[in-house]
Amino acid sequence: MAKKIMYNEINEKADSLFTKHNDWKQILSLYGCQDFQLQPLLFSWKKWDLIKALENISYAAGQLANIRREKDKSGKWVYPMKDLKAARNLALTALDQLLERDPQNTKGLHNKAYIHYNTVIASNNKIVPIYKDLGIDRLQDFESAKSVYETILQQNNQDIKANYRLARLYMTSEKSTGRFLQDYLQAKYGSSPCAFRRKLIARFEKVLSIYENLSAAKAKADFRSEWLRSLYNLGVLYTKQTFIFFPQDKNLTLDTYLLNRDAYKSVPPYRQCGDETNLRKSFHYLLLIQKEYHISTKGTLHMQDYLCKANDMHRVYPVSPKELWYRLGDAFATLYRIYSFHREGNIDSAFRNAVFFYYLALQWAVHTRQSGNNTHESYDYIAKALNDVLRLQHVQSIMDPMI
């Protein structure tokens, strides 16, 4: 690291690397942290120059702590583990030093929370085991991230990023890969799934409220991703809040009953959570995303046209159209099941809409794979959901003339 008198120049050079190259290892080298240890000389710097340096070090190290897929020398895709734990420890150590000197530093608090947050929300089945191999406790990270985001919100309860990420932390328990958190929260709070989702809905709706009250166009552009993902999560939650179950027969599912209802002399005792009102809210939120993407599903829909727009798909579409249409299919499929159970409502319309949106989701996935944008794009779960609905309607195939 350069001599003490050059700290201003070092911070400026680090800033230029952030904006131009994102060369995280070179940034750490500027501060003498290439071995993932803070250099004692840093602490002779003036307070605010030191804080700036600690911000840069923690951010660069935090980036290196992210698990990324890379090609090895043979061209095979791998997830390198070297230095991940050391980079994470450096980032957290630098942030502790920073917050000790400036406890109200929002940027530092956000960076610290994100390091923990990122491990909790991970859903890739190849990445999740790596955290275990590194000795990282995801439940401990959940509590750490939650604590920091709550601290940020005590300072400013209108912080949209903190509100969104705190809601997203809890939303992990609603995902198929979030069972570890679901069991933990159930044991800790003991609330029913419906009660838990109501609280989660309130959190995401608060994000929407904050976003809608932003007046500056730049602020709205900066937080567009959080807004769109909140709309998506609300669509998912309102659909999940609408279901029928049979408390006296836990092995009996609604689908099983509908397929075999003629075998029952009367309707078994049941309970229903939510109704069509919930699903209308789900449609509202999900269709707002489709409108924001300027995609019309009326008339001819050319998937390739939308794929060509998206050289950087995850930025153009914070919520993939595949997932959006899959969730719209789920919402209509839920409506179809509720209507079928009660033998009321426009059953045929709900069925056709469910099939339509599942089909769109499948088409997006297939075109994405064929175009090379994502050769690993999955769609088996969409095909299963579509087949389940077709089976309930006693339709053999999506090519059936009745559709």
mmCIF file of C-alpha atoms in Angstrom:
data_model
loop_
_atom_site.group_PDB
_atom_site.id
_atom_site.type_symbol
_atom_site.label_atom_id
_atom_site.label_comp_id
_atom_site.label_asym_id
_atom_site.label_seq_id
_atom_site.Cartn_x
_atom_site.Cartn_y
_atom_site.Cartn_z
ATOM 1 C CA MET A 1 0.000 0.000 0.000
ATOM 2 C CA ALA A 2 1.166 3.541 -0.721
ATOM 3 C CA LYS A 3 2.433 5.808 2.034
ATOM 4 C CA LYS A 4 0.099 7.543 4.445
ATOM 5 C CA ILE A 5 0.166 10.886 2.631
ATOM 6 C CA MET A 6 -1.420 9.343 -0.475
ATOM 7 C CA TYR A 7 -4.736 8.224 1.102
ATOM 8 C CA ASN A 8 -6.771 10.831 -0.789
ATOM 9 C CA GLU A 9 -5.335 9.667 -4.090
ATOM 10 C CA ILE A 10 -5.990 6.015 -3.179
ATOM 11 C CA ASN A 11 -9.673 6.686 -2.456
ATOM 12 C CA GLU A 12 -10.036 8.579 -5.735
ATOM 13 C CA LYS A 13 -8.346 5.796 -7.682
ATOM 14 C CA ALA A 14 -10.605 3.207 -6.032
ATOM 15 C CA ASP A 15 -13.662 5.276 -6.996
ATOM 16 C CA SER A 16 -12.534 5.312 -10.618
ATOM 17 C CA LEU A 17 -12.198 1.525 -10.594
ATOM 18 C CA PHE A 18 -15.732 1.186 -9.219
ATOM 19 C CA THR A 19 -17.182 3.289 -12.010
ATOM 20 C CA LYS A 20 -15.077 1.987 -14.898
ATOM 21 C CA HIS A 21 -13.805 -1.537 -14.305
ATOM 22 C CA ASN A 22 -15.336 -3.099 -11.175
ATOM 23 C CA ASP A 23 -11.986 -4.752 -10.540
ATOM 24 C CA TRP A 24 -12.587 -5.823 -6.953
ATOM 25 C CA LYS A 25 -9.181 -7.434 -6.355
ATOM 26 C CA GLN A 26 -7.334 -4.385 -7.643
ATOM 27 C CA ILE A 27 -9.381 -2.164 -5.305
ATOM 28 C CA LEU A 28 -8.356 -4.334 -2.345
ATOM 29 C CA SER A 29 -4.721 -4.183 -3.497
ATOM 30 C CA LEU A 30 -4.845 -0.380 -3.455
ATOM 31 C CA TYR A 31 -5.516 -0.577 0.287
ATOM 32 C CA GLY A 32 -3.030 -3.381 0.920
ATOM 33 C CA CYS A 33 -5.832 -5.888 1.524
ATOM 34 C CA GLN A 34 -4.945 -8.377 -1.197
ATOM 35 C CA ASP A 35 -4.464 -11.029 1.532
ATOM 36 C CA PHE A 36 -7.949 -10.194 2.889
ATOM 37 C CA GLN A 37 -6.625 -8.484 6.014
ATOM 38 C CA LEU A 38 -7.041 -4.828 7.025
ATOM 39 C CA GLN A 39 -3.680 -3.034 7.150
ATOM 40 C CA PRO A 40 -2.864 -1.221 10.459
ATOM 41 C CA LEU A 41 -1.627 1.817 8.486
ATOM 42 C CA LEU A 42 -5.227 2.508 7.394
ATOM 43 C CA PHE A 43 -6.149 3.458 10.944
ATOM 44 C CA SER A 44 -3.697 6.363 10.908
ATOM 45 C CA TRP A 45 -5.836 8.066 8.247
ATOM 46 C CA LYS A 46 -8.166 10.935 9.059
ATOM 47 C CA LYS A 47 -11.609 9.754 10.204
ATOM 48 C CA TRP A 48 -13.641 10.495 7.076
ATOM 49 C CA ASP A 49 -10.929 9.339 4.709
ATOM 50 C CA LEU A 50 -10.722 6.098 6.693
ATOM 51 C CA ILE A 51 -14.502 5.696 6.565
ATOM 52 C CA LYS A 52 -14.435 6.176 2.790
ATOM 53 C CA ALA A 53 -11.667 3.573 2.510
ATOM 54 C CA LEU A 54 -13.590 1.117 4.687
ATOM 55 C CA GLU A 55 -16.687 1.626 2.516
ATOM 56 C CA ASN A 56 -14.666 0.798 -0.603
ATOM 57 C CA ILE A 57 -12.919 -2.198 0.980
ATOM 58 C CA SER A 58 -16.140 -3.666 2.372
ATOM 59 C CA TYR A 59 -17.986 -3.288 -0.918
ATOM 60 C CA ALA A 60 -15.186 -4.795 -3.028
ATOM 61 C CA ALA A 61 -14.686 -7.682 -0.585
ATOM 62 C CA GLY A 62 -18.452 -8.204 -0.430
ATOM 63 C CA GLN A 63 -18.525 -8.583 -4.202
ATOM 64 C CA LEU A 64 -15.744 -11.162 -4.053
ATOM 65 C CA ALA A 65 -17.739 -13.026 -1.382
ATOM 66 C CA ASN A 66 -20.593 -13.574 -3.840
ATOM 67 C CA ILE A 67 -20.673 -17.062 -5.312
ATOM 68 C CA ARG A 68 -20.326 -16.818 -9.080
ATOM 69 C CA ARG A 69 -20.338 -19.402 -11.822
ATOM 70 C CA GLU A 70 -17.141 -19.382 -13.876
ATOM 71 C CA LYS A 71 -15.510 -21.534 -16.527
ATOM 72 C CA ASP A 72 -12.436 -23.465 -15.461
ATOM 73 C CA LYS A 73 -9.445 -24.152 -17.714
ATOM 74 C CA SER A 74 -11.219 -27.068 -19.365
ATOM 75 C CA GLY A 75 -14.227 -24.892 -20.195
ATOM 76 C CA LYS A 76 -16.473 -26.518 -17.579
ATOM 77 C CA TRP A 77 -18.802 -24.316 -15.528
ATOM 78 C CA VAL A 78 -17.832 -24.383 -11.837
ATOM 79 C CA TYR A 79 -18.468 -22.421 -8.632
ATOM 80 C CA PRO A 80 -15.025 -21.450 -7.266
ATOM 81 C CA MET A 81 -14.866 -21.464 -3.455
ATOM 82 C CA LYS A 82 -11.352 -20.107 -3.045
ATOM 83 C CA ASP A 83 -11.206 -16.965 -0.868
ATOM 84 C CA LEU A 84 -15.023 -16.702 -0.516
ATOM 85 C CA LYS A 85 -14.967 -17.007 3.276
ATOM 86 C CA ALA A 86 -11.899 -14.759 3.603
ATOM 87 C CA ALA A 87 -13.518 -12.079 1.423
ATOM 88 C CA ARG A 88 -16.731 -12.252 3.443
ATOM 89 C CA ASN A 89 -14.838 -11.953 6.740
ATOM 90 C CA LEU A 90 -12.880 -8.963 5.426
ATOM 91 C CA ALA A 91 -16.071 -7.241 4.281
ATOM 92 C CA LEU A 92 -17.788 -7.748 7.646
ATOM 93 C CA THR A 93 -14.682 -6.702 9.605
ATOM 94 C CA ALA A 94 -14.333 -3.511 7.542
ATOM 95 C CA LEU A 95 -18.033 -2.746 8.058
ATOM 96 C CA ASP A 96 -17.779 -3.265 11.819
ATOM 97 C CA GLN A 97 -14.863 -0.815 11.898
ATOM 98 C CA LEU A 98 -16.797 1.639 9.736
ATOM 99 C CA LEU A 99 -19.988 1.482 11.826
ATOM 100 C CA GLU A 100 -18.018 1.788 15.044
ATOM 101 C CA ARG A 101 -16.837 5.182 13.791
ATOM 102 C CA ASP A 102 -20.067 6.194 12.024
ATOM 103 C CA PRO A 103 -23.061 4.231 13.429
ATOM 104 C CA GLN A 104 -25.581 6.128 11.273
ATOM 105 C CA ASN A 105 -23.799 5.366 7.996
ATOM 106 C CA THR A 106 -26.703 4.145 5.855
ATOM 107 C CA LYS A 107 -24.485 2.894 3.044
ATOM 108 C CA GLY A 108 -22.436 0.837 5.482
ATOM 109 C CA LEU A 109 -25.559 -0.561 7.136
ATOM 110 C CA HIS A 110 -27.009 -1.539 3.763
ATOM 111 C CA ASN A 111 -23.753 -3.215 2.718
ATOM 112 C CA LYS A 112 -23.583 -5.190 5.972
ATOM 113 C CA ALA A 113 -27.208 -6.268 5.731
ATOM 114 C CA TYR A 114 -26.795 -7.325 2.110
ATOM 115 C CA ILE A 115 -23.917 -9.710 2.827
ATOM 116 C CA HIS A 116 -26.187 -11.651 5.202
ATOM 117 C CA TYR A 117 -29.312 -11.142 3.068
ATOM 118 C CA ASN A 118 -27.684 -12.600 -0.030
ATOM 119 C CA THR A 119 -27.048 -15.988 1.587
ATOM 120 C CA VAL A 120 -30.599 -16.244 2.962
ATOM 121 C CA ILE A 121 -32.412 -15.602 -0.328
ATOM 122 C CA ALA A 122 -30.180 -17.951 -2.351
ATOM 123 C CA SER A 123 -32.299 -20.486 -4.217
ATOM 124 C CA ASN A 124 -29.839 -22.137 -6.614
ATOM 125 C CA ASN A 125 -29.503 -25.763 -5.521
ATOM 126 C CA LYS A 126 -25.841 -25.753 -6.556
ATOM 127 C CA ILE A 127 -25.004 -22.627 -4.562
ATOM 128 C CA VAL A 128 -26.883 -23.339 -1.316
ATOM 129 C CA PRO A 129 -24.690 -26.342 -0.322
ATOM 130 C CA ILE A 130 -21.583 -24.185 -0.752
ATOM 131 C CA TYR A 131 -22.675 -21.995 2.153
ATOM 132 C CA LYS A 132 -22.881 -25.093 4.323
ATOM 133 C CA ASP A 133 -19.406 -26.181 3.182
ATOM 134 C CA LEU A 134 -18.092 -22.736 4.106
ATOM 135 C CA GLY A 135 -19.625 -23.007 7.581
ATOM 136 C CA ILE A 136 -22.080 -20.162 6.988
ATOM 137 C CA ASP A 137 -25.284 -20.486 9.034
ATOM 138 C CA ARG A 138 -28.151 -19.129 6.911
ATOM 139 C CA LEU A 139 -30.511 -18.824 9.888
ATOM 140 C CA GLN A 140 -27.916 -16.764 11.729
ATOM 141 C CA ASP A 141 -27.563 -14.647 8.595
ATOM 142 C CA PHE A 142 -31.352 -14.196 8.542
ATOM 143 C CA GLU A 143 -31.303 -12.785 12.079
ATOM 144 C CA SER A 144 -28.279 -10.590 11.297
ATOM 145 C CA ALA A 145 -29.804 -9.152 8.115
ATOM 146 C CA LYS A 146 -33.170 -8.616 9.821
ATOM 147 C CA SER A 147 -31.517 -6.791 12.718
ATOM 148 C CA VAL A 148 -29.572 -4.421 10.435
ATOM 149 C CA TYR A 149 -32.588 -3.644 8.217
ATOM 150 C CA GLU A 150 -34.650 -2.908 11.327
ATOM 151 C CA THR A 151 -31.891 -0.521 12.459
ATOM 152 C CA ILE A 152 -32.029 1.266 9.096
ATOM 153 C CA LEU A 153 -35.820 1.576 9.355
ATOM 154 C CA GLN A 154 -35.542 3.028 12.848
ATOM 155 C CA GLN A 155 -33.490 5.811 11.263
ATOM 156 C CA ASN A 156 -35.782 6.175 8.234
ATOM 157 C CA ASN A 157 -38.936 4.057 7.967
ATOM 158 C CA GLN A 158 -39.405 5.236 4.376
ATOM 159 C CA ASP A 159 -36.179 3.613 3.147
ATOM 160 C CA ILE A 160 -37.612 1.681 0.206
ATOM 161 C CA LYS A 161 -34.679 -0.693 -0.225
ATOM 162 C CA ALA A 162 -34.658 -1.698 3.452
ATOM 163 C CA ASN A 163 -38.433 -2.180 3.460
ATOM 164 C CA TYR A 164 -38.283 -4.309 0.309
ATOM 165 C CA ARG A 165 -35.349 -6.457 1.402
ATOM 166 C CA LEU A 166 -36.797 -7.074 4.858
ATOM 167 C CA ALA A 167 -40.014 -8.280 3.213
ATOM 168 C CA ARG A 168 -38.002 -10.344 0.732
ATOM 169 C CA LEU A 169 -36.105 -11.984 3.605
ATOM 170 C CA TYR A 170 -39.365 -13.288 5.057
ATOM 171 C CA MET A 171 -40.645 -14.160 1.566
ATOM 172 C CA THR A 172 -37.848 -16.747 1.326
ATOM 173 C CA SER A 173 -39.935 -18.998 3.587
ATOM 174 C CA GLU A 174 -42.656 -19.099 0.895
ATOM 175 C CA LYS A 175 -40.316 -20.551 -1.718
ATOM 176 C CA SER A 176 -39.672 -24.239 -2.339
ATOM 177 C CA THR A 177 -36.026 -23.738 -1.309
ATOM 178 C CA GLY A 178 -36.973 -21.848 1.857
ATOM 179 C CA ARG A 179 -38.199 -24.719 4.026
ATOM 180 C CA PHE A 180 -35.288 -24.163 6.427
ATOM 181 C CA LEU A 181 -36.615 -20.683 7.182
ATOM 182 C CA GLN A 182 -40.283 -21.696 7.180
ATOM 183 C CA ASP A 183 -39.675 -24.260 9.939
ATOM 184 C CA TYR A 184 -37.591 -21.764 11.907
ATOM 185 C CA LEU A 185 -40.202 -18.996 11.750
ATOM 186 C CA GLN A 186 -43.022 -21.416 12.562
ATOM 187 C CA ALA A 187 -41.180 -22.568 15.687
ATOM 188 C CA LYS A 188 -40.274 -18.997 16.661
ATOM 189 C CA TYR A 189 -43.582 -17.206 16.064
ATOM 190 C CA GLY A 190 -46.112 -20.028 15.821
ATOM 191 C CA SER A 191 -48.471 -18.077 13.552
ATOM 192 C CA SER A 192 -50.579 -19.794 10.902
ATOM 193 C CA PRO A 193 -49.468 -19.571 7.239
ATOM 194 C CA CYS A 194 -52.446 -17.290 6.490
ATOM 195 C CA ALA A 195 -51.620 -14.900 9.328
ATOM 196 C CA PHE A 196 -47.953 -14.880 8.320
ATOM 197 C CA ARG A 197 -48.823 -14.068 4.689
ATOM 198 C CA ARG A 198 -51.116 -11.222 5.754
ATOM 199 C CA LYS A 199 -48.171 -9.589 7.538
ATOM 200 C CA LEU A 200 -45.959 -10.208 4.534
ATOM 201 C CA ILE A 201 -48.545 -8.659 2.210
ATOM 202 C CA ALA A 202 -48.606 -5.560 4.424
ATOM 203 C CA ARG A 203 -44.807 -5.273 4.139
ATOM 204 C CA PHE A 204 -44.810 -5.406 0.334
ATOM 205 C CA GLU A 205 -47.791 -3.038 0.089
ATOM 206 C CA LYS A 206 -45.818 -0.562 2.189
ATOM 207 C CA VAL A 207 -43.053 -0.723 -0.445
ATOM 208 C CA LEU A 208 -45.640 0.149 -3.124
ATOM 209 C CA SER A 209 -46.950 3.028 -1.032
ATOM 210 C CA ILE A 210 -43.458 4.490 -0.564
ATOM 211 C CA TYR A 211 -42.713 4.098 -4.274
ATOM 212 C CA GLU A 212 -45.955 5.785 -5.337
ATOM 213 C CA ASN A 213 -45.134 8.766 -3.101
ATOM 214 C CA LEU A 214 -41.750 9.322 -4.738
ATOM 215 C CA SER A 215 -41.947 12.512 -6.749
ATOM 216 C CA ALA A 216 -38.583 12.564 -8.521
ATOM 217 C CA ALA A 217 -38.377 10.642 -11.801
ATOM 218 C CA LYS A 218 -34.801 9.541 -10.997
ATOM 219 C CA ALA A 219 -35.873 8.098 -7.646
ATOM 220 C CA LYS A 220 -38.638 6.130 -9.342
ATOM 221 C CA ALA A 221 -36.179 4.855 -11.939
ATOM 222 C CA ASP A 222 -33.677 3.890 -9.211
ATOM 223 C CA PHE A 223 -36.254 1.807 -7.333
ATOM 224 C CA ARG A 224 -38.203 0.433 -10.304
ATOM 225 C CA SER A 225 -36.817 -3.040 -9.652
ATOM 226 C CA GLU A 226 -38.019 -3.090 -6.023
ATOM 227 C CA TRP A 227 -41.443 -1.856 -7.150
ATOM 228 C CA LEU A 228 -41.829 -4.515 -9.861
ATOM 229 C CA ARG A 229 -40.639 -7.318 -7.601
ATOM 230 C CA SER A 230 -43.024 -6.174 -4.873
ATOM 231 C CA LEU A 231 -45.903 -6.312 -7.374
ATOM 232 C CA TYR A 232 -44.815 -9.834 -8.305
ATOM 233 C CA ASN A 233 -44.520 -11.035 -4.712
ATOM 234 C CA LEU A 234 -47.946 -9.603 -3.889
ATOM 235 C CA GLY A 235 -49.412 -11.463 -6.857
ATOM 236 C CA VAL A 236 -47.855 -14.684 -5.568
ATOM 237 C CA LEU A 237 -48.996 -14.112 -1.988
ATOM 238 C CA TYR A 238 -52.612 -13.265 -2.819
ATOM 239 C CA THR A 239 -52.813 -16.440 -4.927
ATOM 240 C CA LYS A 240 -51.318 -18.545 -2.118
ATOM 241 C CA GLN A 241 -53.811 -17.002 0.310
ATOM 242 C CA THR A 242 -56.673 -18.562 -1.652
ATOM 243 C CA PHE A 243 -57.125 -22.297 -1.124
ATOM 244 C CA ILE A 244 -59.457 -25.009 0.122
ATOM 245 C CA PHE A 245 -58.405 -27.789 2.457
ATOM 246 C CA PHE A 246 -60.031 -30.675 4.323
ATOM 247 C CA PRO A 247 -59.094 -30.547 8.036
ATOM 248 C CA GLN A 248 -60.474 -34.012 8.835
ATOM 249 C CA ASP A 249 -58.500 -35.711 6.081
ATOM 250 C CA LYS A 250 -55.014 -34.244 5.703
ATOM 251 C CA ASN A 251 -54.214 -36.643 2.874
ATOM 252 C CA LEU A 252 -57.090 -35.332 0.763
ATOM 253 C CA THR A 253 -56.100 -32.534 -1.615
ATOM 254 C CA LEU A 254 -58.482 -30.334 -3.566
ATOM 255 C CA ASP A 255 -57.276 -31.838 -6.866
ATOM 256 C CA THR A 256 -57.867 -35.382 -5.602
ATOM 257 C CA TYR A 257 -61.368 -34.461 -4.499
ATOM 258 C CA LEU A 258 -62.232 -32.763 -7.802
ATOM 259 C CA LEU A 259 -60.998 -35.759 -9.791
ATOM 260 C CA ASN A 260 -63.007 -38.198 -7.660
ATOM 261 C CA ARG A 261 -65.947 -36.123 -6.435
ATOM 262 C CA ASP A 262 -68.490 -38.583 -7.861
ATOM 263 C CA ALA A 263 -67.233 -41.140 -5.332
ATOM 264 C CA TYR A 264 -68.302 -38.880 -2.441
ATOM 265 C CA LYS A 265 -71.917 -38.921 -1.238
ATOM 266 C CA SER A 266 -71.478 -35.421 0.159
ATOM 267 C CA VAL A 267 -68.799 -32.754 0.296
ATOM 268 C CA PRO A 268 -66.279 -33.573 3.052
ATOM 269 C CA PRO A 269 -65.905 -30.933 5.803
ATOM 270 C CA TYR A 270 -63.693 -28.211 4.370
ATOM 271 C CA ARG A 271 -62.287 -24.790 5.070
ATOM 272 C CA GLN A 272 -61.514 -22.033 2.626
ATOM 273 C CA CYS A 273 -58.898 -19.327 3.023
ATOM 274 C CA GLY A 274 -59.436 -16.329 0.766
ATOM 275 C CA ASP A 275 -61.796 -15.972 -2.170
ATOM 276 C CA GLU A 276 -62.158 -14.399 -5.590
ATOM 277 C CA THR A 277 -61.370 -10.966 -4.111
ATOM 278 C CA ASN A 278 -57.840 -12.125 -3.289
ATOM 279 C CA LEU A 279 -57.366 -13.415 -6.807
ATOM 280 C CA ARG A 280 -58.548 -10.154 -8.346
ATOM 281 C CA LYS A 281 -55.819 -8.409 -6.349
ATOM 282 C CA SER A 282 -53.341 -10.954 -7.661
ATOM 283 C CA PHE A 283 -54.440 -10.303 -11.254
ATOM 284 C CA HIS A 284 -54.222 -6.551 -10.658
ATOM 285 C CA TYR A 285 -50.644 -6.617 -9.394
ATOM 286 C CA LEU A 286 -49.336 -9.085 -11.971
ATOM 287 C CA LEU A 287 -51.000 -7.348 -14.909
ATOM 288 C CA LEU A 288 -49.429 -4.051 -13.794
ATOM 289 C CA ILE A 289 -46.041 -5.670 -14.464
ATOM 290 C CA GLN A 290 -47.133 -6.822 -17.912
ATOM 291 C CA LYS A 291 -48.343 -3.291 -18.659
ATOM 292 C CA GLU A 292 -45.024 -1.827 -17.466
ATOM 293 C CA TYR A 293 -43.186 -4.132 -19.878
ATOM 294 C CA HIS A 294 -45.388 -2.890 -22.760
ATOM 295 C CA ILE A 295 -46.319 -6.459 -23.626
ATOM 296 C CA SER A 296 -49.777 -7.028 -25.014
ATOM 297 C CA THR A 297 -51.141 -10.568 -24.902
ATOM 298 C CA LYS A 298 -53.959 -9.668 -27.260
ATOM 299 C CA GLY A 299 -53.579 -10.591 -30.924
ATOM 300 C CA THR A 300 -50.309 -12.073 -32.169
ATOM 301 C CA LEU A 301 -47.518 -12.259 -29.628
ATOM 302 C CA HIS A 302 -43.991 -12.635 -31.041
ATOM 303 C CA MET A 303 -41.756 -13.985 -28.280
ATOM 304 C CA GLN A 304 -38.586 -13.447 -30.269
ATOM 305 C CA ASP A 305 -39.290 -9.708 -30.492
ATOM 306 C CA TYR A 306 -39.191 -9.422 -26.711
ATOM 307 C CA LEU A 307 -36.104 -11.577 -26.405
ATOM 308 C CA CYS A 308 -34.256 -9.376 -28.898
ATOM 309 C CA LYS A 309 -34.863 -6.343 -26.668
ATOM 310 C CA ALA A 310 -33.082 -7.991 -23.792
ATOM 311 C CA ASN A 311 -29.321 -8.193 -24.168
ATOM 312 C CA ASP A 312 -29.260 -7.798 -20.392
ATOM 313 C CA MET A 313 -32.509 -9.570 -19.584
ATOM 314 C CA HIS A 314 -32.403 -9.370 -15.797
ATOM 315 C CA ARG A 315 -32.150 -5.568 -15.975
ATOM 316 C CA VAL A 316 -34.789 -5.066 -18.634
ATOM 317 C CA TYR A 317 -37.067 -7.542 -16.870
ATOM 318 C CA PRO A 318 -36.536 -7.566 -13.068
ATOM 319 C CA VAL A 319 -39.320 -10.154 -13.089
ATOM 320 C CA SER A 320 -38.968 -12.555 -16.008
ATOM 321 C CA PRO A 321 -42.034 -12.662 -18.301
ATOM 322 C CA LYS A 322 -41.803 -16.437 -17.910
ATOM 323 C CA GLU A 323 -42.349 -16.156 -14.143
ATOM 324 C CA LEU A 324 -44.958 -13.423 -14.586
ATOM 325 C CA TRP A 325 -47.062 -15.549 -16.947
ATOM 326 C CA TYR A 326 -46.529 -18.655 -14.832
ATOM 327 C CA ARG A 327 -47.942 -16.811 -11.814
ATOM 328 C CA LEU A 328 -50.875 -15.475 -13.847
ATOM 329 C CA GLY A 329 -51.501 -19.066 -14.893
ATOM 330 C CA ASP A 330 -51.392 -20.075 -11.215
ATOM 331 C CA ALA A 331 -53.869 -17.350 -10.255
ATOM 332 C CA PHE A 332 -56.348 -18.390 -12.961
ATOM 333 C CA ALA A 333 -55.807 -22.073 -12.109
ATOM 334 C CA THR A 334 -56.656 -21.304 -8.485
ATOM 335 C CA LEU A 335 -59.785 -19.451 -9.606
ATOM 336 C CA TYR A 336 -60.689 -22.428 -11.804
ATOM 337 C CA ARG A 337 -60.332 -24.825 -8.862
ATOM 338 C CA ILE A 338 -62.443 -22.622 -6.553
ATOM 339 C CA TYR A 339 -65.163 -22.257 -9.195
ATOM 340 C CA SER A 340 -65.082 -26.009 -9.924
ATOM 341 C CA PHE A 341 -65.366 -26.885 -6.238
ATOM 342 C CA HIS A 342 -68.387 -24.623 -5.693
ATOM 343 C CA ARG A 343 -69.797 -25.351 -9.171
ATOM 344 C CA GLU A 344 -70.296 -21.663 -9.814
ATOM 345 C CA GLY A 345 -68.686 -18.814 -11.735
ATOM 346 C CA ASN A 346 -67.256 -18.896 -15.223
ATOM 347 C CA ILE A 347 -65.367 -22.187 -14.933
ATOM 348 C CA ASP A 348 -64.549 -22.405 -18.639
ATOM 349 C CA SER A 349 -63.090 -18.886 -18.797
ATOM 350 C CA ALA A 350 -60.885 -19.470 -15.745
ATOM 351 C CA PHE A 351 -59.653 -22.754 -17.252
ATOM 352 C CA ARG A 352 -58.834 -21.229 -20.639
ATOM 353 C CA ASN A 353 -56.986 -18.285 -19.070
ATOM 354 C CA ALA A 354 -54.929 -20.641 -16.898
ATOM 355 C CA VAL A 355 -53.952 -22.707 -19.957
ATOM 356 C CA PHE A 356 -53.205 -19.556 -21.971
ATOM 357 C CA PHE A 357 -50.788 -18.032 -19.459
ATOM 358 C CA TYR A 358 -49.062 -21.326 -18.685
ATOM 359 C CA TYR A 359 -48.584 -21.736 -22.445
ATOM 360 C CA LEU A 360 -47.063 -18.250 -22.744
ATOM 361 C CA ALA A 361 -44.661 -19.045 -19.914
ATOM 362 C CA LEU A 362 -43.609 -22.249 -21.650
ATOM 363 C CA GLN A 363 -43.117 -20.436 -24.950
ATOM 364 C CA TRP A 364 -40.909 -17.815 -23.292
ATOM 365 C CA ALA A 365 -38.762 -20.528 -21.688
ATOM 366 C CA VAL A 366 -38.387 -22.465 -24.943
ATOM 367 C CA HIS A 367 -37.495 -19.339 -26.977
ATOM 368 C CA THR A 368 -35.034 -18.230 -24.288
ATOM 369 C CA ARG A 369 -33.213 -21.553 -24.496
ATOM 370 C CA GLN A 370 -33.229 -21.670 -28.286
ATOM 371 C CA SER A 371 -32.013 -18.069 -28.600
ATOM 372 C CA GLY A 372 -29.025 -18.783 -26.380
ATOM 373 C CA ASN A 373 -29.943 -16.110 -23.820
ATOM 374 C CA ASN A 374 -30.181 -18.826 -21.177
ATOM 375 C CA THR A 375 -29.542 -22.371 -22.318
ATOM 376 C CA HIS A 376 -30.389 -23.627 -18.817
ATOM 377 C CA GLU A 377 -33.847 -22.012 -18.673
ATOM 378 C CA SER A 378 -36.115 -24.460 -16.825
ATOM 379 C CA TYR A 379 -39.792 -25.069 -17.439
ATOM 380 C CA ASP A 380 -40.639 -28.533 -16.099
ATOM 381 C CA TYR A 381 -42.613 -27.046 -13.189
ATOM 382 C CA ILE A 382 -44.696 -24.987 -15.634
ATOM 383 C CA ALA A 383 -45.437 -28.041 -17.748
ATOM 384 C CA LYS A 384 -46.524 -29.917 -14.608
ATOM 385 C CA ALA A 385 -48.852 -27.087 -13.538
ATOM 386 C CA LEU A 386 -50.367 -26.984 -17.023
ATOM 387 C CA ASN A 387 -50.868 -30.759 -17.106
ATOM 388 C CA ASP A 388 -52.522 -30.685 -13.673
ATOM 389 C CA VAL A 389 -55.138 -28.202 -14.917
ATOM 390 C CA LEU A 390 -55.711 -30.130 -18.138
ATOM 391 C CA ARG A 391 -56.213 -33.318 -16.125
ATOM 392 C CA LEU A 392 -58.825 -31.667 -13.890
ATOM 393 C CA GLN A 393 -60.757 -30.623 -16.978
ATOM 394 C CA HIS A 394 -60.328 -34.139 -18.454
ATOM 395 C CA VAL A 395 -58.438 -32.714 -21.445
ATOM 396 C CA GLN A 396 -55.698 -34.899 -22.882
ATOM 397 C CA SER A 397 -53.508 -32.250 -24.479
ATOM 398 C CA ILE A 398 -53.095 -28.550 -25.085
ATOM 399 C CA MET A 399 -53.782 -29.359 -28.752
ATOM 400 C CA ASP A 400 -57.289 -30.596 -27.887
ATOM 401 C CA PRO A 401 -59.876 -28.947 -30.190
ATOM 402 C CA MET A 402 -61.934 -27.767 -27.204
ATOM 403 C CA ILE A 403 -59.074 -25.394 -26.278
#
